[in-house]
Amino acid sequence: MRSTRTGSFVPLAAALAVLLLLGGVVAEAQLTDKSQTPNNAGEGINKSLREQEGAGRGDIMTPGSSLYLIKRDPFRSIRRGRQLFQRKFTMEQGLGPRTQDGVGDLNMDGSLGAGLADSCASCHGRPRGAAGFGGDVFTRPDSRDAPHLFGLGLQEMLADEITRDLRLVRSTAVQAAQVQGEPVERSLISKGINYGQIRALPDGSIDTSKVTGVNPDLRVRPFFAQGGTISIREFVVGAFNAEMGIEAVDPDLETASAGGRVTTPAGMVLDGALDTIEAPTAHGVSDDPDGDRVVDELPTSLVDHMEFYLLNYFRPATYRQTASSAAGRFRFAQIGCAGCHVPDLTIDSDRRVADVDTRYDPVRGGFNNLFATASTRLTEIGDGSGQPSLKIPSGRPFVVRGIFADFKRHDLGPAFHERNFNGTMTTQFMTEPLWGVASTAPYGHDGRSVNLEQVILRHGGEAQASRDRFAALPEWMKTDVLTFLGTLVLFPPDDTASNLNPADKEAVDFPQKGHGSIALTVLFNDAADKE
């Protein structure tokens, strides 16, 4: 049996009824679990870390395992990943020390300056309860500013598809050069973005001297300001180790880093024969004589949930639109900013199971006049196993609106250049997606610009002409541009009304109660079993 859900969550009325019976789930940016810190308010994570680990990775026939939940109860997996993101880890659970306890050659390992956090949300936890932006870290002499993680999965998918397209151009150029017996030059274009040209020679070699904005291997690396990491999975495992001192044994990264090819539970293909994959931080040390049990501080099942959560994490919101913001968006494109900050890009095959669109809505909005509309992007398949149906991403195209990025590196001039501890200078950086920019001051990859006007005026190099056109605008036009940028906001999911949990402004103790939320609990196979 096969059925497809393409619109609102079904059955939504029943889900809302369950929510009213259970009560809304409210969470702070950082959380402890109730087994560690009982409290009269009953706030915190409902499951212990061991309960979150469940039955390990398992498979789709192993109830409680990460693969089972991702395939059969995906919204529970997303919520569990979110709770792991917010969890305040303890030393007993593996927290700390810093890399080499903060002692070593900083020229060789920037993570020595990353500090020590007890949760992911301590660096990426604003606005309240969200995978938002945070403070800066001493991984460069002038610091690095922690970015927000809204829409992270969309960025991974876009970068991966652009890489596929560019490498296809390369392979067809090589084939043409070999057949024709003469050099063949091709433009590297994907999703309307131009990455320069390659020149293929009859002997199979490639001249990449005209490639721009990406490494000669044509792999787009969307994570970190300089473009350093391919996948969410590498990002998660590396950050747990560098910022929290928590090590993970991960068979997917282990295989790929050794040259193998794997598809992660979130659907990301990691091929060590094509790309350099960062190895996991632990390598399967066993604590028993038979070697049956691998000791790791972050079990593979929890890495699976974290990866799946961030793949599906919400896009930023669009706040109140006015004549001034509309004029500002037009002016933004007119002066050339949209040449790098491309407004919309299309994913060919979406690996997420849902999308959440959040907009200004003074009628349905609750605490912040924002309302989120959640819709599924999955296909349900009854496999006759007696288990809940498989819920598989439908893989349909998806237009990513309002991302304002081009997934290229650019040199924005000396004001953006970055000193490294080893004495070198980094001069090229990935275009920062502008969604959420109104909520993330200070600005720049180093957090050295205090407001949006200053970070625009800081642009030079490849953006000099656009910067100068902005500087030459009359003040009222500048205000329009800044007003437009001010509509690109982040939001706290636990305080944002949605079609899953609408707001009730008449509720007693509003806004502490009745503010609405994006509550995935109602979408679990068993909504009474709280995360």
Tab-separated table of C-alpha atoms in Angstrom, residues 97-99 111-112 114-116 237-246 281:
chain	number	residue	atom	x	y	z
A	97	PRO	CA	38.233	18.497	28.399
A	98	ARG	CA	38.988	20.881	25.545
A	99	THR	CA	41.202	19.624	22.737
A	111	SER	CA	40.129	23.989	17.953
A	112	LEU	CA	42.515	24.604	20.860
A	114	ALA	CA	37.364	26.939	20.746
A	115	GLY	CA	36.698	26.904	24.465
A	116	LEU	CA	34.387	24.459	26.208
A	237	VAL	CA	30.916	15.085	15.037
A	238	GLY	CA	33.669	17.692	14.735
A	239	ALA	CA	31.824	20.307	16.812
A	240	PHE	CA	30.988	17.896	19.616
A	241	ASN	CA	34.689	17.127	19.892
A	242	ALA	CA	36.176	20.613	19.391
A	243	GLU	CA	33.663	22.641	21.403
A	244	MET	CA	32.470	20.107	23.971
A	245	GLY	CA	35.216	17.511	24.276
A	246	ILE	CA	32.732	14.736	23.438
A	281	THR	CA	37.128	11.648	16.686
